[in-house]
Every structure is written in C-alpha cells, then in structure tokens.
Short mmCIF file of C-alpha atoms in Angstrom, two decimals:
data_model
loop_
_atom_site.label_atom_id
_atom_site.label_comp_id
_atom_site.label_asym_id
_atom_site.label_seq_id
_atom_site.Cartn_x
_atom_site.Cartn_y
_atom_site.Cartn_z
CA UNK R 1 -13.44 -13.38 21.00
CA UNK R 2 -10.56 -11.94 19.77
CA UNK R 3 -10.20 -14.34 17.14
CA UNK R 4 -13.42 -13.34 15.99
CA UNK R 5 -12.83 -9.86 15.99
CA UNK R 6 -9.97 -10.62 14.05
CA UNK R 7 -12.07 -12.37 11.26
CA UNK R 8 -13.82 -9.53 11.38
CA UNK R 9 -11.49 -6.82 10.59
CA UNK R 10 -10.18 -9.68 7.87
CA UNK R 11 -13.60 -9.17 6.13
CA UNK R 12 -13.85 -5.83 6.01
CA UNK R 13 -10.32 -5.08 4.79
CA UNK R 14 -11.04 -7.42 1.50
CA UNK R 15 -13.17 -4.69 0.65
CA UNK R 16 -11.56 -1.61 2.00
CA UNK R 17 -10.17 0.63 -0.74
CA UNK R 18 -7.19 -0.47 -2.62
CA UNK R 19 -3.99 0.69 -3.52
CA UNK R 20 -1.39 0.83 -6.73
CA UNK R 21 1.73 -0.63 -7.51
CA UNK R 22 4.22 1.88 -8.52
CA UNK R 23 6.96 2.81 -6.51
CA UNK R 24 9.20 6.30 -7.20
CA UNK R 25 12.65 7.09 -6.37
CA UNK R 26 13.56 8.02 -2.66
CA UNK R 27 13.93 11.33 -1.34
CA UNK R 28 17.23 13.00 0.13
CA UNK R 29 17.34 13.25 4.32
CA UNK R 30 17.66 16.44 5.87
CA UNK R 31 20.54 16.44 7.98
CA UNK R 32 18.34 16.66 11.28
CA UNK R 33 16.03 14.04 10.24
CA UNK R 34 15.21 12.45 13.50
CA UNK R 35 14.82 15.82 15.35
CA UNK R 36 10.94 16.44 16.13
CA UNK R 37 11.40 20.36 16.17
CA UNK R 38 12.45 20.46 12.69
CA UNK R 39 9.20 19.20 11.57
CA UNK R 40 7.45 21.32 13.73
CA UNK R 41 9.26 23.97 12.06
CA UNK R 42 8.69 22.64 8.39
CA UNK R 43 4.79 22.63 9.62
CA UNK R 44 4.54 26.36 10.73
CA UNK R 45 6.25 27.55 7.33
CA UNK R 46 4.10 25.23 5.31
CA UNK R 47 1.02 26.68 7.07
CA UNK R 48 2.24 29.98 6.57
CA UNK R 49 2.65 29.57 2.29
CA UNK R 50 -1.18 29.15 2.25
CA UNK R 51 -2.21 31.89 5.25
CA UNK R 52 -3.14 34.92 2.80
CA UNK R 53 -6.78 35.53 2.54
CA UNK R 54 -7.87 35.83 -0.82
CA UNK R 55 -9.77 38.62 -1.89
CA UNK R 56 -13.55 38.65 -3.13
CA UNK R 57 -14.10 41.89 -4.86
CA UNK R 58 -17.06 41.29 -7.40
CA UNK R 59 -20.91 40.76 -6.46
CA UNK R 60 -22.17 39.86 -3.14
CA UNK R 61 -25.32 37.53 -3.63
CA UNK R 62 -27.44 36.38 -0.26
CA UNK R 63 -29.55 33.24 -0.33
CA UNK R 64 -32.95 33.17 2.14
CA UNK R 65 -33.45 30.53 4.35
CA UNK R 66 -35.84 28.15 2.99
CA UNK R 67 -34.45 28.23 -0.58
CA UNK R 68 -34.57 25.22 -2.82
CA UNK R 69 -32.47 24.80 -5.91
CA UNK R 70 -30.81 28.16 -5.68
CA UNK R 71 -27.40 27.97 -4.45
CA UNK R 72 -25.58 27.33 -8.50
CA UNK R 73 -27.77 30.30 -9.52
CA UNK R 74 -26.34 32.66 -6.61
CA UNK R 75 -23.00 31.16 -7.46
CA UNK R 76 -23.82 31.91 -11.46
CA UNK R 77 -24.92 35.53 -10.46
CA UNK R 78 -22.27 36.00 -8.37
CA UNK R 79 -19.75 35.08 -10.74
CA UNK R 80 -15.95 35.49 -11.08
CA UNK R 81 -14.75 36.50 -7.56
CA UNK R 82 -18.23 36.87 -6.04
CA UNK R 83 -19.41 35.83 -2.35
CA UNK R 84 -22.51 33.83 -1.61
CA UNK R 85 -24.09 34.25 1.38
CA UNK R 86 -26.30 31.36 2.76
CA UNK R 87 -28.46 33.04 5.46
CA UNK R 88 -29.22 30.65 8.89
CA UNK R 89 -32.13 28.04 8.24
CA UNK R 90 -31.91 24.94 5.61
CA UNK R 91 -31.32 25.17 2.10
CA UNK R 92 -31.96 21.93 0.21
CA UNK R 93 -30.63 20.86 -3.28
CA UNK R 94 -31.82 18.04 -5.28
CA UNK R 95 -28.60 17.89 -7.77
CA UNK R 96 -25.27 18.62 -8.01
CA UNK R 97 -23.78 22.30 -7.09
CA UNK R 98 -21.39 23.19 -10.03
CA UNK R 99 -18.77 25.84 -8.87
CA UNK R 100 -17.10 27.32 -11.98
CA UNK R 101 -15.52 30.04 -10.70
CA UNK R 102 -13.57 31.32 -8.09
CA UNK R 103 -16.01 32.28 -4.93
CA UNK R 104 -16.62 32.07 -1.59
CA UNK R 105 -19.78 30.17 -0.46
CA UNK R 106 -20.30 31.02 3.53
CA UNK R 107 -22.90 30.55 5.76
CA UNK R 108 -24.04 32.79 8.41
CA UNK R 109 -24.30 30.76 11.58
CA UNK R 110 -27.04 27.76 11.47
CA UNK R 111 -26.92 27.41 7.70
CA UNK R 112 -28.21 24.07 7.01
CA UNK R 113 -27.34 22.72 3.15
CA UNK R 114 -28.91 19.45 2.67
CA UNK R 115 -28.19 17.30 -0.57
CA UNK R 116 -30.43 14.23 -2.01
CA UNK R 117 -28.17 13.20 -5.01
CA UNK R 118 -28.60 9.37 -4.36
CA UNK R 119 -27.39 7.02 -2.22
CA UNK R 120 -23.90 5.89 -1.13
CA UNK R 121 -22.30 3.89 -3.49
CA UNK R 122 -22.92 0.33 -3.98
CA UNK R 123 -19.90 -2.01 -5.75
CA UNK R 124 -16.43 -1.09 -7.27
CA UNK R 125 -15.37 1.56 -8.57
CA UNK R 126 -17.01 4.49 -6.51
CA UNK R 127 -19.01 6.83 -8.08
CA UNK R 128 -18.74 10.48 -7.19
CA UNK R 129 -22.01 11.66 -7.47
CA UNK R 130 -20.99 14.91 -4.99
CA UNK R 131 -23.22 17.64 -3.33
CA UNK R 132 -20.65 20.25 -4.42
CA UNK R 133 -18.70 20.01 -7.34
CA UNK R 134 -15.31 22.37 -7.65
CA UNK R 135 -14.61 22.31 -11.13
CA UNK R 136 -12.09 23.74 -12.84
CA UNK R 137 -12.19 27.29 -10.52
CA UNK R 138 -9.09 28.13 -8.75
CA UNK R 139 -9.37 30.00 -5.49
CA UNK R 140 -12.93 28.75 -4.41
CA UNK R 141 -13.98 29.02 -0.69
CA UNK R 142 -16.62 26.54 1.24
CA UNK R 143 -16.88 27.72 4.64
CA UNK R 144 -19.14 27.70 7.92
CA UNK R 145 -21.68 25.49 6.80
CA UNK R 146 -23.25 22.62 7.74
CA UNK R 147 -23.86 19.84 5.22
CA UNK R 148 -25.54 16.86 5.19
CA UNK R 149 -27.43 14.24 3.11
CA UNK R 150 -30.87 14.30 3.35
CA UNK R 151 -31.01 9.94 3.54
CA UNK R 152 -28.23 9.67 5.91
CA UNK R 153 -26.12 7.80 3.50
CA UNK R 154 -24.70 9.67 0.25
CA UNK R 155 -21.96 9.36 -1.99
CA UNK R 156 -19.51 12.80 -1.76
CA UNK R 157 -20.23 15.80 -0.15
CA UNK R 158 -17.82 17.32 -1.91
CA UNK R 159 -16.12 16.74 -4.71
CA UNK R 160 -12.67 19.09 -5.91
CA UNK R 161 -11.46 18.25 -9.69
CA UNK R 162 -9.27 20.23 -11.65
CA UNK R 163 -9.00 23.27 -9.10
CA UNK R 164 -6.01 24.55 -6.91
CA UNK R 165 -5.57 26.91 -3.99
CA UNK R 166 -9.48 25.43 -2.86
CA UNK R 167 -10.15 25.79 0.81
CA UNK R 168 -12.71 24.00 2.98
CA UNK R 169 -12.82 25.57 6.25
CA UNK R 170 -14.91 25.14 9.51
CA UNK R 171 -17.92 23.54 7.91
CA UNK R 172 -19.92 20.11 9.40
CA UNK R 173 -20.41 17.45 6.92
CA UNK R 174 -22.36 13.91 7.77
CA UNK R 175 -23.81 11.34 6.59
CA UNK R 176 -21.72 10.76 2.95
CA UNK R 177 -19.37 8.07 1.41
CA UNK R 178 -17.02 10.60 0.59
CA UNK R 179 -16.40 13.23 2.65
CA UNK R 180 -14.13 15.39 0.83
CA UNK R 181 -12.92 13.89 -2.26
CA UNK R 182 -10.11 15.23 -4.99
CA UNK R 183 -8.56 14.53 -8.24
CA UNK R 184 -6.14 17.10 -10.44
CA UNK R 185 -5.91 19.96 -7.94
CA UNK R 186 -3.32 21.21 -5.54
CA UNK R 187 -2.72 23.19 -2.55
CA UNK R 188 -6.22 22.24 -1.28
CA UNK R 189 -6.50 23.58 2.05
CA UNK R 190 -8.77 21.57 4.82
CA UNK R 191 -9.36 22.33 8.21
CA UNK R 192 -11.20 23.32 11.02
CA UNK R 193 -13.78 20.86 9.43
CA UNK R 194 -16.05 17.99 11.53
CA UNK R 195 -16.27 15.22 8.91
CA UNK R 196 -18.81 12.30 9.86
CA UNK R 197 -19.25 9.15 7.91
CA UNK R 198 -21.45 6.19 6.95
CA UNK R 199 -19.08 3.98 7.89
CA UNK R 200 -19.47 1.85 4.63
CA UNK R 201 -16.80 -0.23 3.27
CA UNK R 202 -15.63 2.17 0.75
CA UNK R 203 -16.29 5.22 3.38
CA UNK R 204 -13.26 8.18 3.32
CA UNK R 205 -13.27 10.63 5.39
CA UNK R 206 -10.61 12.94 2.81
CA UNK R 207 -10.00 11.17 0.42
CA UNK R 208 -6.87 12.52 -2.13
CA UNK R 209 -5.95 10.71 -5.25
CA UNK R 210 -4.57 13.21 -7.53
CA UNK R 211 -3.19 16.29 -5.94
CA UNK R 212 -0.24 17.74 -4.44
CA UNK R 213 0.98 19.86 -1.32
CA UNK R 214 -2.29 19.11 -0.07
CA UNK R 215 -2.87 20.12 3.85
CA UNK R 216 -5.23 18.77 6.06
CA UNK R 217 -5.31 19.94 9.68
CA UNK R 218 -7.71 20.34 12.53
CA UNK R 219 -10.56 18.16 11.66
CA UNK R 220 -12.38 15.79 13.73
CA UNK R 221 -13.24 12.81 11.19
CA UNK R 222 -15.41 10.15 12.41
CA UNK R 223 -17.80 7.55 11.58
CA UNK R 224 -15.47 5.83 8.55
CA UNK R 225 -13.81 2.69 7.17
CA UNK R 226 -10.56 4.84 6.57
CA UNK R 227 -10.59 8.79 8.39
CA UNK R 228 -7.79 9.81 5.65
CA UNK R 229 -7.04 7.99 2.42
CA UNK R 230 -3.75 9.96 0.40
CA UNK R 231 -1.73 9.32 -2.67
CA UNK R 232 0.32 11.62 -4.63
CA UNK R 233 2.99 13.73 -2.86
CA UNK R 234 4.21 16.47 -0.59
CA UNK R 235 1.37 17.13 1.46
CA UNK R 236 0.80 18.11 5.47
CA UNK R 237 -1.53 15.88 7.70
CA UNK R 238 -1.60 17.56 11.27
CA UNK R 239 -3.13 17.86 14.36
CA UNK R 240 -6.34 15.70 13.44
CA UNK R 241 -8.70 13.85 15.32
CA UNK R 242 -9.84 10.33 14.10
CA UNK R 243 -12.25 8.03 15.75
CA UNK R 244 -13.73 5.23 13.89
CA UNK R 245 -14.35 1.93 14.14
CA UNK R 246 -12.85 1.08 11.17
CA UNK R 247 -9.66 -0.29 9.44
CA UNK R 248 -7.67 3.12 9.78
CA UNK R 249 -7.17 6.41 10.98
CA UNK R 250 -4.83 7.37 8.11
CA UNK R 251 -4.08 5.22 4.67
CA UNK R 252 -0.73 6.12 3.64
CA UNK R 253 -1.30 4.33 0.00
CA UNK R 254 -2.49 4.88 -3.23
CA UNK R 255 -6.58 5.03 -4.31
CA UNK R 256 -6.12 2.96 -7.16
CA UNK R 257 -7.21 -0.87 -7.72
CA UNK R 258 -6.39 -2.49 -11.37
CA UNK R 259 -5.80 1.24 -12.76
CA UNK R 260 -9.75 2.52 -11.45
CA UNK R 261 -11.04 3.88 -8.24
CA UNK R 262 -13.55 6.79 -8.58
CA UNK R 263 -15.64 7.83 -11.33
CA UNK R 264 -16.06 11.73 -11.48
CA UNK R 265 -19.64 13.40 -12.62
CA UNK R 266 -18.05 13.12 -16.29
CA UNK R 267 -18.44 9.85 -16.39
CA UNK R 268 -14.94 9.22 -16.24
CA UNK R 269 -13.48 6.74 -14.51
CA UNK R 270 -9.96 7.64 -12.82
CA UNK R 271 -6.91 6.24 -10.48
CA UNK R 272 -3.95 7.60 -8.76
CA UNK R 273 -0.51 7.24 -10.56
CA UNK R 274 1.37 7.49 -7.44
CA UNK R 275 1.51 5.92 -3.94
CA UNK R 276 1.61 8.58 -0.91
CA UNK R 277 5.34 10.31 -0.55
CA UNK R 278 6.61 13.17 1.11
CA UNK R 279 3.88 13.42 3.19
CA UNK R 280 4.74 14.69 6.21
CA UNK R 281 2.18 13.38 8.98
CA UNK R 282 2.47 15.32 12.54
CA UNK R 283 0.65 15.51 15.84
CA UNK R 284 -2.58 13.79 15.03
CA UNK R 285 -4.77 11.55 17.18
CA UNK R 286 -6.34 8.16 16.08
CA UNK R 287 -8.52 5.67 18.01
CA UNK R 288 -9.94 2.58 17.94
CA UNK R 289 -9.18 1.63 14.50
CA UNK R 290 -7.40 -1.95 13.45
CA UNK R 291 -4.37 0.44 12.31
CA UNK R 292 -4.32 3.49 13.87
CA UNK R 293 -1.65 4.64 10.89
CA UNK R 294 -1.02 2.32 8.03
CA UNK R 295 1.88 3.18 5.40
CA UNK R 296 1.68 0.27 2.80
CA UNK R 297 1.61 -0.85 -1.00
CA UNK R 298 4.99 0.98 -2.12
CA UNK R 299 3.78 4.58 0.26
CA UNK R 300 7.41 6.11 0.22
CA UNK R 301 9.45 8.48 2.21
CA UNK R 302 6.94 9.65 4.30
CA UNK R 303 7.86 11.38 7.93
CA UNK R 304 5.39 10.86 10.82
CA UNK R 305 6.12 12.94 13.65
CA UNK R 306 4.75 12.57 17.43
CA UNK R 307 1.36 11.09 16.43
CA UNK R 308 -0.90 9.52 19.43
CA UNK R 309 -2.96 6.78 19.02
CA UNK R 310 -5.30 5.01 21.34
CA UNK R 311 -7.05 1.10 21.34
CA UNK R 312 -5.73 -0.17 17.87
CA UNK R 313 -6.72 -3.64 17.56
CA UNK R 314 -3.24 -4.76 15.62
CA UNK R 315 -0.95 -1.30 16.04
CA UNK R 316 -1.36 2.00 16.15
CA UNK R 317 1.71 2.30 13.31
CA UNK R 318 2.61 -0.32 10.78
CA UNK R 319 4.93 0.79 7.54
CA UNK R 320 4.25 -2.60 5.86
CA UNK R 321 6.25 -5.15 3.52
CA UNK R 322 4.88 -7.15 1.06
CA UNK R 323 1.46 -7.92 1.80
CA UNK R 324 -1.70 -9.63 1.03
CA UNK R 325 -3.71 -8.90 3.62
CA UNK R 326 -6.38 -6.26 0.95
CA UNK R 327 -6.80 -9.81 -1.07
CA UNK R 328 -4.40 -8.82 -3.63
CA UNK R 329 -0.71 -8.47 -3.45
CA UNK R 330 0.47 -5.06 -2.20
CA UNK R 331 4.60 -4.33 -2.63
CA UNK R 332 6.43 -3.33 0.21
CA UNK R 333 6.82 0.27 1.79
CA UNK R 334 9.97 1.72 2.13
CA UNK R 335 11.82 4.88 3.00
CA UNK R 336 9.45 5.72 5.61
CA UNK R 337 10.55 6.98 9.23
CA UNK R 338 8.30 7.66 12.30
CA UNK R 339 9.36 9.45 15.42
CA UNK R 340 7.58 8.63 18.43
CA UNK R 341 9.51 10.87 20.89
CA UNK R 342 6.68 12.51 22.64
CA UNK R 343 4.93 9.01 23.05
CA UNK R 344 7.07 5.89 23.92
CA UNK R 345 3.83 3.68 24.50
CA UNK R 346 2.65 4.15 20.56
CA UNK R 347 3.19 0.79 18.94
CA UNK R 348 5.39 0.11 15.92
CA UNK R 349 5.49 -2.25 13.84
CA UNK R 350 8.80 -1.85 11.22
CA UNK R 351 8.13 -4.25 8.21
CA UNK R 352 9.13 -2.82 4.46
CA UNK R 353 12.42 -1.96 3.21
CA UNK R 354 14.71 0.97 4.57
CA UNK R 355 11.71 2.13 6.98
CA UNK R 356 12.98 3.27 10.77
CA UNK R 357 11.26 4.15 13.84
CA UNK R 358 12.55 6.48 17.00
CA UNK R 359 10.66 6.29 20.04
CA UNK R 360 7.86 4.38 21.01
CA UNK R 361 7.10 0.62 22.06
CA UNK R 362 8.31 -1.43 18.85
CA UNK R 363 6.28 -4.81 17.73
CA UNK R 364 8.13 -7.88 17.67
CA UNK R 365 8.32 -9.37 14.85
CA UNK R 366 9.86 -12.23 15.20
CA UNK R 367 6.63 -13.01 17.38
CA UNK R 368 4.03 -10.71 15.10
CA UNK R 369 5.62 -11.51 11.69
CA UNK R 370 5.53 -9.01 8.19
CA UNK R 371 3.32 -10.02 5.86
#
C-alpha cells in the first residue's frame, strides 16, 4: 500500500509546477538568528509597514443584486479612488473584470460574484484567464466577497499584474486553478481569505512569481496540488492553514519551467527570474500533504519559524539538494534554516548546502537519503 501511494505521489509530482535554476548570493545572519522571538518580532513590524488604511475619497457606486455584466462599469464610473459596493445576492460575469484604477470593490455580507471565463487549464504553460484582473492600479482593494466559478473548475480567480500595495482581504474563493495569482507587483497584502481549489495538477492556492515583500497571512487554503507556490524575495508567510491532499503545503521554489510558466490575458507568456529568498515563513499549519514544507531548486536563505505540520506522507520539512524527483534536474537549496522550537515532533529532513535545522525530530539520512 504504501508503495503504491508512493507511485502515486511520484506521478503527480512529474507534473506539479516547476521551478528555475538560478541561484543569488546569500544573505547576512542576524546575530540572534536561531532565537524564535526575534522573528516574531520581525513579523509584528512587517505587519505593521502595511496596517494604514487607505483612503477612498472619490465616487461611491452600489451594484444590485442580480446584476450581470456590471461590476467593470461600476468600477469605470467609480473611477480613480472610488468604492464599489456589491449589495448581498449573486452577481455573475461572463468575462474578465479589468481594474484600472485604484478602488475598493466590497461586498455587503452574502455577495455572491460568480465568473464563467472557461475552464481550468489544460497542458503547459498555464493560462491566466482570471475573474479579476488588477492591472496596472496601485492601491486596489478586493474585500468581503465570495467568489466562485460558475463550472466548478476555472483558471484564476484573480489575477494581480503590474500593481503594488493590492490587498485581498476576507473574501471566499472556490473552485479555480489559480487562486490568487501575481506577476510585477509588490507589497500585495493577503489575508483573512478562505481559498479552495480544484485540486488539478497545476492547482495554486497563491501563487507569486514576480513580486516582492509580499505577505500572506491568515488564510485557510484547501483543495490544491500546492496551498502556496513563491519565488522572488523578502516576503512574510504566517499563521496559515493548509489542508490538501496534494504534493505541498508551501513550495519554497521558483514558478518557472524552461524560462515559461503562466501566460497573462496579454497573451504573454512569463517566468520568474528568481528562486524564493528571504522569505520568512512563521507559525503556519500544513496537513496531509507529501511535503508539508518543501524548500528546493536553488530556494535560498529562507527562515521558517515554529511551523506545525500534521500526516505528511515523506516530511513535513525538506530543504532539498540536488534533485530529480519534478522529472528534470533541480540544483540544490542552500542557506536555509528552520527552527522547530515550539514543535520537537515536526520532521526534518536537512539535504542542500549550508541549510540547518533547530528543534524538531530530524530524518535520517543515511537511512532516507538526499536526492
């Protein structure tokens, strides 16, 4: 049996997203490196950069329940620094919702928005094909809404390209591909979200591959191949919940496979340039994945702090060496450290070069080898 679940898991992974090649120099420590409070502390002032509201001072537009279509207009009549307002009851869009400005879209409670803008994707390299579409508009809010695709299996719910300081906040989104998805923007802000999946091979949960300082905290992400998929740099991962049945919780990597991974609404076809650093990855729960945390394929100088995990097939933490096991050749990890002070009975398995673990129950592997 376990052989066969192991087969399995072997399957899916050959066609789990990929990851790039490049590696970037290493960080310098901070002289308290292995202390869990100082990353607790790092956390709170990292939350508090991004805690200002933003203000919405220009025209307040209110969508009826029932509406079809209408949610670009409201955001076109709204305009620069403009609120939408979708009232309780379903609103249903056949197309793509462009945001070109900066607004806040909010629902009042029971606001239903329900895309059909094709199904998930099928082959390599995914297509975007989002519900909502950030573009280019700094300062845009999504908030208390619940969104779903109208087939139970589309591509992106949301999409965030070329647009910092975005915030997704406290909304329900099921049934897509792509959860969340971004490329060019930073300080995104995501939480308080429950993100449910198709659990398709190339399924994300969040999904970053260009962005930095990127924070993504408080969601309950289900229902996917991988919960959280990062590249790039400098971004906060903390107290998430993710429960799949899939190859990991959290993909420490880089969304890029032979220089393509997602094509935007443009038509063009893009790829992360770097592999996940500086990340710093802190009190989050993951169960029932393969991996419940997975650093690989030259992920650098990344910190993960006091993360549980529950019923991981192979370990609940792996910072991988050299490796095959995607069906290509991913280099080794290295620079990465993982305290597991709060819970000694996490497993660890320490492959890569220069990566260190503190705390928890480490993986022979001399008996489980790197691969």
């Amino acid at each position: 049996m376990n052989r066969l679940i192991l087969l399995a898991v072997a399957a899916l992974l050959l066609l789990a997203p990929g990851c790039n090649k490049d590696a970037i120099d290493q960080a310098s420590e901070p002289t308290d490196k292995y202390d869990a409070n100082h990353y607790i502390r790092l956390a709170e002032s990292l939350l508090a950069e991004g805690a200002e509201e933003v203000e919405y001072r220009g025209a307040t537009v209110t969508v009826p329940a029932g509406s079809v279509d209408a949610i670009e207009d409201a955001v076109n009549q709204a305009g620069q620094g403009g609120t939408v307002i979708l009232e309780s009851g379903l609103h249903t869009e056949d197309a793509t919702v462009v945001i070109n400005y900066k607004v806040k879209i909010t629902g009042q409670p029971g606001a239903i928005v329900e895309f059909e803008t094709g199904d998930e994707t099928v082959g390599f390299p995914y297509v975007s094909n989002p519900g909502f579409h950030i573009l280019g508009a700094s300062n845009v809010i999504i908030e208390n809404l619940y969104i779903r695709d109208a087939n139970e299996s589309g591509p992106t719910g949301i999409l965030i390209e070329g647009s910092n300081q975005t915030r997704i906040r406290g909304n329900t989104l099921e049934y897509f591909e792509l959860g969340i998805a971004q490329y060019g923007s930073d300080n995104t802000q995501v939480y308080n979200n429950v993100i449910t999946g198709v659990l398709s091979f190339g399924g994300v949960g969040v999904l970053n591959v260009v962005g930095n300082n990127m924070k993504i905290y408080f969601n309950t992400i289900s229902n996917n191949n991988l919960d959280i998929f990062v590249g790039d740099r400098g971004g906060l991962i903390m107290s998430n919940h993710f429960n799949s049945t899939g190859a990991t919780g959290l993909l420490l990597c880089t969304p890029n496979i032979g220089g393509v991974y997602l094509v935007l609404p443009s038509g063009q076809t893009v790829a992360a340039d770097e592999s996940a650093n500086r990340w710093l990855v802190l009190r989050n729960y993951s169960e029932n994945h393969a991996w419940n945390y997975l650093v690989i394929d030259n992920a650098n100088n990344n910190t993960l702090v006091n993360n549980d995990g529950d019923n991981a097939l192979l370990s609940d933490i792996e910072m991988a060496g050299d490796s095959f096991r995607f069906g290509f050749f991913t280099p080794t990890s290295f620079g990465n450290l993982a305290i597991s002070s709060a819970y000694p009975d996490i497993t660890i398995k320490v492959c890569g070069v220069d990566n260190e673990a503190v705390g928890g129950t480490l993986i022979d592997t001399n008996q489980f080898p790197c691969d």
